[in-house]
PDB file of C-alpha atoms in Angstrom:
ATOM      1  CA  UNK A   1      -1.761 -22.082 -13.927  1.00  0.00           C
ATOM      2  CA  UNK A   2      -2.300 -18.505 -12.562  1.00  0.00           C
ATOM      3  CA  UNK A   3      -0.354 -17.448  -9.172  1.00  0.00           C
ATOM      4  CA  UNK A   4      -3.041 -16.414  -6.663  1.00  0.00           C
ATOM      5  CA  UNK A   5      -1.527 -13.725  -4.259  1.00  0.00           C
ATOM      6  CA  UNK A   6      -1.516 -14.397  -0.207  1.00  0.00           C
ATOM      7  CA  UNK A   7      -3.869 -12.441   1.430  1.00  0.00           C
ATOM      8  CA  UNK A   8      -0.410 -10.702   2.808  1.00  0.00           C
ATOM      9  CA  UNK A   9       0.947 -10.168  -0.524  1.00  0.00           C
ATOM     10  CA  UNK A  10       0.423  -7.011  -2.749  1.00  0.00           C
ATOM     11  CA  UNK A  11      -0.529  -7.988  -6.686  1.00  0.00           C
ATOM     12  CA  UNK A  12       1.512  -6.976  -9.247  1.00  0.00           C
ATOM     13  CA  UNK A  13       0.691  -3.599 -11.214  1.00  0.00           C
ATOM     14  CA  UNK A  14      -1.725  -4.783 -13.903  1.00  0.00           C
ATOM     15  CA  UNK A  15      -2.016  -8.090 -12.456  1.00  0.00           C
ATOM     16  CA  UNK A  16      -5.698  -9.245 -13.001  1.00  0.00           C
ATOM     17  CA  UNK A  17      -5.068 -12.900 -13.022  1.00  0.00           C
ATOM     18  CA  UNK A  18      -6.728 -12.859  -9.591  1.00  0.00           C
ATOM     19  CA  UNK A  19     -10.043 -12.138 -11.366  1.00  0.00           C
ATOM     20  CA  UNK A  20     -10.050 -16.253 -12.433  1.00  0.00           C
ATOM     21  CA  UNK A  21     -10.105 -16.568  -8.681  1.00  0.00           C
ATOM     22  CA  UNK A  22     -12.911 -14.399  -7.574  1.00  0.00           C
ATOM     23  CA  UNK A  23     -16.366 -15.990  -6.059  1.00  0.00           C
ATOM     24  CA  UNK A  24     -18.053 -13.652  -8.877  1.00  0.00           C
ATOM     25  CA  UNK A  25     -15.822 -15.145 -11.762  1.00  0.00           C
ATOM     26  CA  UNK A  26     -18.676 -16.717 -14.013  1.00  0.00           C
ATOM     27  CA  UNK A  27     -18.371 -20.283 -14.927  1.00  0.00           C
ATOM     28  CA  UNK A  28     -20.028 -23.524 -16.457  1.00  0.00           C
ATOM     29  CA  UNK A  29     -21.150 -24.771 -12.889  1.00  0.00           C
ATOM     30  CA  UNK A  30     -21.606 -21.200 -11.446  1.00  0.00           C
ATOM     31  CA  UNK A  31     -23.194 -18.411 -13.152  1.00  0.00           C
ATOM     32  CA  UNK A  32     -23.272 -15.197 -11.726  1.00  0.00           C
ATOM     33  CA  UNK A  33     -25.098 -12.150 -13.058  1.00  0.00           C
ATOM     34  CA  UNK A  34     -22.424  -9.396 -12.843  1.00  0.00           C
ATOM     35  CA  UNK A  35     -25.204  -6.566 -12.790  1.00  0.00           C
ATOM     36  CA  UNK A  36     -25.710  -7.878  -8.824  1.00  0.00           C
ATOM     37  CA  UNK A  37     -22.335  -5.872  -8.176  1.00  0.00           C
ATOM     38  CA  UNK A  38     -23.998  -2.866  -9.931  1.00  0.00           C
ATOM     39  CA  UNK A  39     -27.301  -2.400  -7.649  1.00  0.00           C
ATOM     40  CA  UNK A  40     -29.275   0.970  -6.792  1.00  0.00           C
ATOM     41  CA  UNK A  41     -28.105   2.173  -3.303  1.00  0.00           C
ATOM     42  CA  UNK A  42     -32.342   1.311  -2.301  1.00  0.00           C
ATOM     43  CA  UNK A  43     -31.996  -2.241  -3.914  1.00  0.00           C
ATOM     44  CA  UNK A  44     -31.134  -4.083  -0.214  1.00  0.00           C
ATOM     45  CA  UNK A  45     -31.865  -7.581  -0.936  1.00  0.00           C
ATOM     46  CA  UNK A  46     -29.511  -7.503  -3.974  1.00  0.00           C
ATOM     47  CA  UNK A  47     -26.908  -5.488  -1.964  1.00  0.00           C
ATOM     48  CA  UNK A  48     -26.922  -7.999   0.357  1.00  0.00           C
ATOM     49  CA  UNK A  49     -26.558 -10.919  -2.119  1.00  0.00           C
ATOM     50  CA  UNK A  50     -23.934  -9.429  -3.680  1.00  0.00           C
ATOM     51  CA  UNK A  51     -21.896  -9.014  -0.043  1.00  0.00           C
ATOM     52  CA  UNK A  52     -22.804 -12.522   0.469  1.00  0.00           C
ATOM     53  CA  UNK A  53     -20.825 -13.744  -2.446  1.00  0.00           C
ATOM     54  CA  UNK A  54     -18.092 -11.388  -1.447  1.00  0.00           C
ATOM     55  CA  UNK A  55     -17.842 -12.749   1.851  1.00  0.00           C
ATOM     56  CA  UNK A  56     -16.875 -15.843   0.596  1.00  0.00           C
ATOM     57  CA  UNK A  57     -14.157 -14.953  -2.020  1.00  0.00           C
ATOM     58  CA  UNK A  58     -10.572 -16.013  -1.525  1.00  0.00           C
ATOM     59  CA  UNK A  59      -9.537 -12.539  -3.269  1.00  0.00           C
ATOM     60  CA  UNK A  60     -11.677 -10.188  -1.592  1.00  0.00           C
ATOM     61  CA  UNK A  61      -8.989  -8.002   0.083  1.00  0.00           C
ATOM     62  CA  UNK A  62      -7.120  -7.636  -3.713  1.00  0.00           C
ATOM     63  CA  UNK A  63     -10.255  -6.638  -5.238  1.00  0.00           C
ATOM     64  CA  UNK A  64     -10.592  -3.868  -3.082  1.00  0.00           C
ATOM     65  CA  UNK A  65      -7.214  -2.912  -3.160  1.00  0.00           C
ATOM     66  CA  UNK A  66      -7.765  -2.824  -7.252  1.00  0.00           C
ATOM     67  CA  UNK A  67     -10.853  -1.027  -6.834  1.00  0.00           C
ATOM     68  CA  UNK A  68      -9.270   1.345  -4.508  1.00  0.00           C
ATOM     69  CA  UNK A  69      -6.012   1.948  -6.185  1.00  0.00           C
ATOM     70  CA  UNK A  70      -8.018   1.748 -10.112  1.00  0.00           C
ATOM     71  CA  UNK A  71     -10.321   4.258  -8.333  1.00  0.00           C
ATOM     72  CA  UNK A  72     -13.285   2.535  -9.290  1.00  0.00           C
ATOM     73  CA  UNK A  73     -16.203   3.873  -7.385  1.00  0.00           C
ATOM     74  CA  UNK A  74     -19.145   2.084  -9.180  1.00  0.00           C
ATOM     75  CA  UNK A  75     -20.887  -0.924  -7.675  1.00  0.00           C
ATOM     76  CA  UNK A  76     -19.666  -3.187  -5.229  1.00  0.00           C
ATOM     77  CA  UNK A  77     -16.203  -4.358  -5.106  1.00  0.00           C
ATOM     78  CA  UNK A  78     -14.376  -6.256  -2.017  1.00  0.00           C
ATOM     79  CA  UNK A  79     -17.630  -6.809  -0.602  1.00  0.00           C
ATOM     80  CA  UNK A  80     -17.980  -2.876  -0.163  1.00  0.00           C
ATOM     81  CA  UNK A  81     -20.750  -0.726  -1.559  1.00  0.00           C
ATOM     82  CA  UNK A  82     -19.504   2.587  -3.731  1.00  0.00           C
ATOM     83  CA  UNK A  83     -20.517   4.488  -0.583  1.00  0.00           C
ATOM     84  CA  UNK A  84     -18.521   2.401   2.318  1.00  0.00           C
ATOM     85  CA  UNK A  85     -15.490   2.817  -0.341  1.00  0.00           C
ATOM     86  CA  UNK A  86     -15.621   6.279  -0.423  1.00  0.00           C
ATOM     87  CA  UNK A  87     -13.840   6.951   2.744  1.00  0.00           C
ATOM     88  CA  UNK A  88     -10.769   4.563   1.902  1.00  0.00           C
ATOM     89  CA  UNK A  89     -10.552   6.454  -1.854  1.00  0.00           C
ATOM     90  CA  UNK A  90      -9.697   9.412   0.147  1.00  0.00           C
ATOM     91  CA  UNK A  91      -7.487   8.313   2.501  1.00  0.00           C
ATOM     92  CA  UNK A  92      -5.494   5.736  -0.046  1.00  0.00           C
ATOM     93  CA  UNK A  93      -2.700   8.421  -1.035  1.00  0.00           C
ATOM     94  CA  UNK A  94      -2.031   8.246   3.014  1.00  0.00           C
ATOM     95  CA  UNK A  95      -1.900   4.300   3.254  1.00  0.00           C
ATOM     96  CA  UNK A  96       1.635   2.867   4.647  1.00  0.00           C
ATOM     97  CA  UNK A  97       1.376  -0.811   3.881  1.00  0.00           C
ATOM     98  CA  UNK A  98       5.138  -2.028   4.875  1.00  0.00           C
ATOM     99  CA  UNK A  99       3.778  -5.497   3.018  1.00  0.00           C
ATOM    100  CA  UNK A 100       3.875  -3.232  -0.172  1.00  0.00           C
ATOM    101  CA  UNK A 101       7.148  -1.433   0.474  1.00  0.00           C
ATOM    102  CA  UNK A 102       9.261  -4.475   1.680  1.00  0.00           C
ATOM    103  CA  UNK A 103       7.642  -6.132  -2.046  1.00  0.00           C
ATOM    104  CA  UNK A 104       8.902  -2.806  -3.535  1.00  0.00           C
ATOM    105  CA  UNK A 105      12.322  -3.010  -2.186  1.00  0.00           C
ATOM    106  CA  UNK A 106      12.180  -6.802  -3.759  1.00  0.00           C
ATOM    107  CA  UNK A 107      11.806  -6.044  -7.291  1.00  0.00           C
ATOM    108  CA  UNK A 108       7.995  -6.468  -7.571  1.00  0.00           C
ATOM    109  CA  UNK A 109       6.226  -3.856  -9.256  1.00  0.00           C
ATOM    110  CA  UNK A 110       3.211  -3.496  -6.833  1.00  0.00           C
ATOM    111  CA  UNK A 111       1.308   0.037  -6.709  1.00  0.00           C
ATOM    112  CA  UNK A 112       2.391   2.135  -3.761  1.00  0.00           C
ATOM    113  CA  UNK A 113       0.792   5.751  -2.698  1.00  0.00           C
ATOM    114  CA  UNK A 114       2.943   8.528  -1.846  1.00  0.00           C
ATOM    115  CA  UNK A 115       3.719   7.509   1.618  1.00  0.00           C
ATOM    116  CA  UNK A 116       4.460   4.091   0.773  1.00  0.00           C
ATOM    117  CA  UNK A 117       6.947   5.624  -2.046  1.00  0.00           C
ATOM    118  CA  UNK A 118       8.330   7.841   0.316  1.00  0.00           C
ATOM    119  CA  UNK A 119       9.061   5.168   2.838  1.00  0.00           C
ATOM    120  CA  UNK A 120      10.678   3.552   0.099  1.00  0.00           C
ATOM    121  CA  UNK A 121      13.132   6.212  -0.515  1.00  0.00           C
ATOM    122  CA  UNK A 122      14.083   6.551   2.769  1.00  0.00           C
ATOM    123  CA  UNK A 123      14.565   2.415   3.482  1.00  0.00           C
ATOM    124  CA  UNK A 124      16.684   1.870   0.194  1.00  0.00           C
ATOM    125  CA  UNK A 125      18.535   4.817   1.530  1.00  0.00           C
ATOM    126  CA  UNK A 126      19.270   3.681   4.598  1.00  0.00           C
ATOM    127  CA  UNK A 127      19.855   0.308   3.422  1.00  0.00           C
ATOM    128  CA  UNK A 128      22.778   2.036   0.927  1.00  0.00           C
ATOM    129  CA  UNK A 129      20.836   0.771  -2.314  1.00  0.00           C
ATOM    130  CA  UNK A 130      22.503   2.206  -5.778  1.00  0.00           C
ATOM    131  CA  UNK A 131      20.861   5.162  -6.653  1.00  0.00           C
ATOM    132  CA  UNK A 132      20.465   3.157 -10.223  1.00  0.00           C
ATOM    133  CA  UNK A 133      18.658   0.513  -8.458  1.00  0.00           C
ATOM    134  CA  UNK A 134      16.265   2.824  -6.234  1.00  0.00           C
ATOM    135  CA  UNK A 135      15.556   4.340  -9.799  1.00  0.00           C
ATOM    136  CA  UNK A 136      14.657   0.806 -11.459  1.00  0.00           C
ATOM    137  CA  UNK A 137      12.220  -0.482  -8.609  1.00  0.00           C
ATOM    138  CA  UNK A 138       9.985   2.667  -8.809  1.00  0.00           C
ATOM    139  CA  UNK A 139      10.514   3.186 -12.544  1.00  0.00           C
ATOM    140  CA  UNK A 140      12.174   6.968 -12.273  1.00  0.00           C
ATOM    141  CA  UNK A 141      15.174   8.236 -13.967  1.00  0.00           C
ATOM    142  CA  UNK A 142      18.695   7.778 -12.494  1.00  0.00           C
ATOM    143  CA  UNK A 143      18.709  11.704 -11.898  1.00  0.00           C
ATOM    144  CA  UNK A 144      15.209  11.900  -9.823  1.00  0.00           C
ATOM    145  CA  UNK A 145      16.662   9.013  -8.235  1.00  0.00           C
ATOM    146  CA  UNK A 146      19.555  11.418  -7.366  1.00  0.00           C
ATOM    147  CA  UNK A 147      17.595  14.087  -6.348  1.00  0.00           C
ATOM    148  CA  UNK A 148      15.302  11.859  -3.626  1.00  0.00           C
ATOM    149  CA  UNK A 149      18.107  10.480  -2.158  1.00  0.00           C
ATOM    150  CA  UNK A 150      19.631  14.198  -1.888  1.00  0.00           C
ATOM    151  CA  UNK A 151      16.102  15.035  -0.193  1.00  0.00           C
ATOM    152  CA  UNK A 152      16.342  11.806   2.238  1.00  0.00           C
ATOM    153  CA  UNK A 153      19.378  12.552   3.095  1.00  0.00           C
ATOM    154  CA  UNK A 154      18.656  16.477   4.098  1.00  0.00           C
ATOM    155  CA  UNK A 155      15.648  15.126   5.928  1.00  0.00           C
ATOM    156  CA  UNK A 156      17.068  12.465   8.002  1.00  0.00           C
ATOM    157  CA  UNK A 157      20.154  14.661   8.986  1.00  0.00           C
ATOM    158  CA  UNK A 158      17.453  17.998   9.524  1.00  0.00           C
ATOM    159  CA  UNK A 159      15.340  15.548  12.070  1.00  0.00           C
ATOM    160  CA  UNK A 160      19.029  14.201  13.554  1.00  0.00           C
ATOM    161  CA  UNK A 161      19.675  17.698  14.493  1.00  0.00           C
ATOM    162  CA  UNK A 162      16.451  18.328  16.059  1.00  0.00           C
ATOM    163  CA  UNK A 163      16.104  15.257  18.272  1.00  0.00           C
ATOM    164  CA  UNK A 164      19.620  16.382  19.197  1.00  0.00           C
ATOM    165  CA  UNK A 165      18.470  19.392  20.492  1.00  0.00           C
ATOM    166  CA  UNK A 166      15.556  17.775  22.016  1.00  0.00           C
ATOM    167  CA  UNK A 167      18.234  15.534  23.780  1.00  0.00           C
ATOM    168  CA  UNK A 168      19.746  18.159  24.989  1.00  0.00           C
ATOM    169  CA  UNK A 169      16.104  20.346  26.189  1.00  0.00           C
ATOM    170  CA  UNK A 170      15.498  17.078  27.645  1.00  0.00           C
ATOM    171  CA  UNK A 171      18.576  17.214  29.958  1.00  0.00           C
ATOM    172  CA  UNK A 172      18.781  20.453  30.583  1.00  0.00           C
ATOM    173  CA  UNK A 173      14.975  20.136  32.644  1.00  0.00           C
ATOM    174  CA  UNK A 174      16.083  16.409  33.810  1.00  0.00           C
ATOM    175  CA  UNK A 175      13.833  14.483  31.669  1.00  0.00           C
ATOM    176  CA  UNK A 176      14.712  11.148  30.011  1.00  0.00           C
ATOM    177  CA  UNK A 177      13.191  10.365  26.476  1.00  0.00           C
ATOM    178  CA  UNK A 178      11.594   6.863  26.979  1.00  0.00           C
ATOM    179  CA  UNK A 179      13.102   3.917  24.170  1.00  0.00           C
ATOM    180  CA  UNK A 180      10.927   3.256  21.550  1.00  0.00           C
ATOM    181  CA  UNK A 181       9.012  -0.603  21.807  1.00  0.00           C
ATOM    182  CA  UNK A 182      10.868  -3.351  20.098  1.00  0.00           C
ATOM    183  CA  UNK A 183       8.665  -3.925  17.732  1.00  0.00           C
ATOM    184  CA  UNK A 184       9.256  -0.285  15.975  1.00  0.00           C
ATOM    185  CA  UNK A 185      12.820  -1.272  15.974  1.00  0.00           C
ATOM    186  CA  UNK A 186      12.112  -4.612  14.954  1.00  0.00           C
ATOM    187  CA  UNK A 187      10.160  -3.304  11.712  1.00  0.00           C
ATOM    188  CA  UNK A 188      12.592  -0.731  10.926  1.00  0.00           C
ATOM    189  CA  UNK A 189      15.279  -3.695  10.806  1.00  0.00           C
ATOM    190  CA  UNK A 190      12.940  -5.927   8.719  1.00  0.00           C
ATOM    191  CA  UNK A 191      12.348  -3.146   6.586  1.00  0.00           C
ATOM    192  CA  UNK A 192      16.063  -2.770   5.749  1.00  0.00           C
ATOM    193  CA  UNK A 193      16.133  -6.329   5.397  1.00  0.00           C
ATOM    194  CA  UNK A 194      14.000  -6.653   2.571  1.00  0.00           C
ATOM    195  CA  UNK A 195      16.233  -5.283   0.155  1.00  0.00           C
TER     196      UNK A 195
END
């Protein structure tokens, strides 16, 4: 029996045993041409049949996320045409999914984009993981490993220094800097949690 992922929960780097699960997954009862995924951009009605099957599929949101992070650009996948995609392929390398990261920080192999690695870095920092370890869950050598927590560390104690100046701006003209909301603090504490 195959382990569907929760719509919450980021599939495994060369995972495709969602495909079994897919409303286009061709089967005795159910036959489905796969060329409707693969229409010309004038070809409405089968556009729209296609999006109709998509809009019932229990794995729609991980088939775009494998389209997007595959970057597959033909046909219609997660109930998107090539030319709605478009837009997300550029902006994946920017996507912070916290989902993804606190799976990371688990020991799943899920893919990540930069940002997502970098927030990574920074929570298994912060959360005092071996530098062995932080190498393991994003499959780099102990010595990168090394080096990004060097980086990290320069980083968080550059932007210390600045909001400490700030602070002090701040009182000098009689201003008060306002708390952040509880729920940032809440993620960053469920974020260090996860590991």
């Amino acid at each position: 029996m195959h382990h569907t992922p929760e719509p919450s929960e980021p599939r495994l780097l060369g995972d495709q045993s969602w495909h079994a699960h897919a409303a286009c997954h061709p089967t005795h009862h159910h036959e489905v041409d796969p060329d409707l995924f693969f229409p010309e951009p004038d070809e409405m009605d089968r556009i729209r049949e296609a999006k109709s099957l998509c809009a019932q599929c229990p794995v729609r949101k991980t088939c775009l996320d494998a389209a997007l992070e595959n970057g597959d650009r033909e046909g219609i996948r997660g109930g998107m045409t090539e030319e709605e995609r478009e837009p997300l392929h550029s902006k994946l390398e920017h996507r912070l999914d916290y989902a993804r990261v606190n799976a990371t920080l688990a020991g799943r192999d899920v893919h990540l984009t930069k940002s997502e690695r970098r927030a990574v870095v920074r929570a298994a920092y912060q959360a005092d993981i071996p530098s062995e370890r932080l190498a393991w869950l994003i499959k780099i050598t102990h010595e990168h490993a090394d080096k990004l927590y060097r980086r990290t560390r320069r980083e968080l104690r550059n932007r210390t220094v600045e909001q400490t100046q700030l602070d002090r701006t701040d009182t000098v003209i009689g201003f008060e800097r306002p708390t952040p909301p509880a729920s940032l603090t809440r993620q960053r504490d469920d974020l260090g949690r996860a590991a």
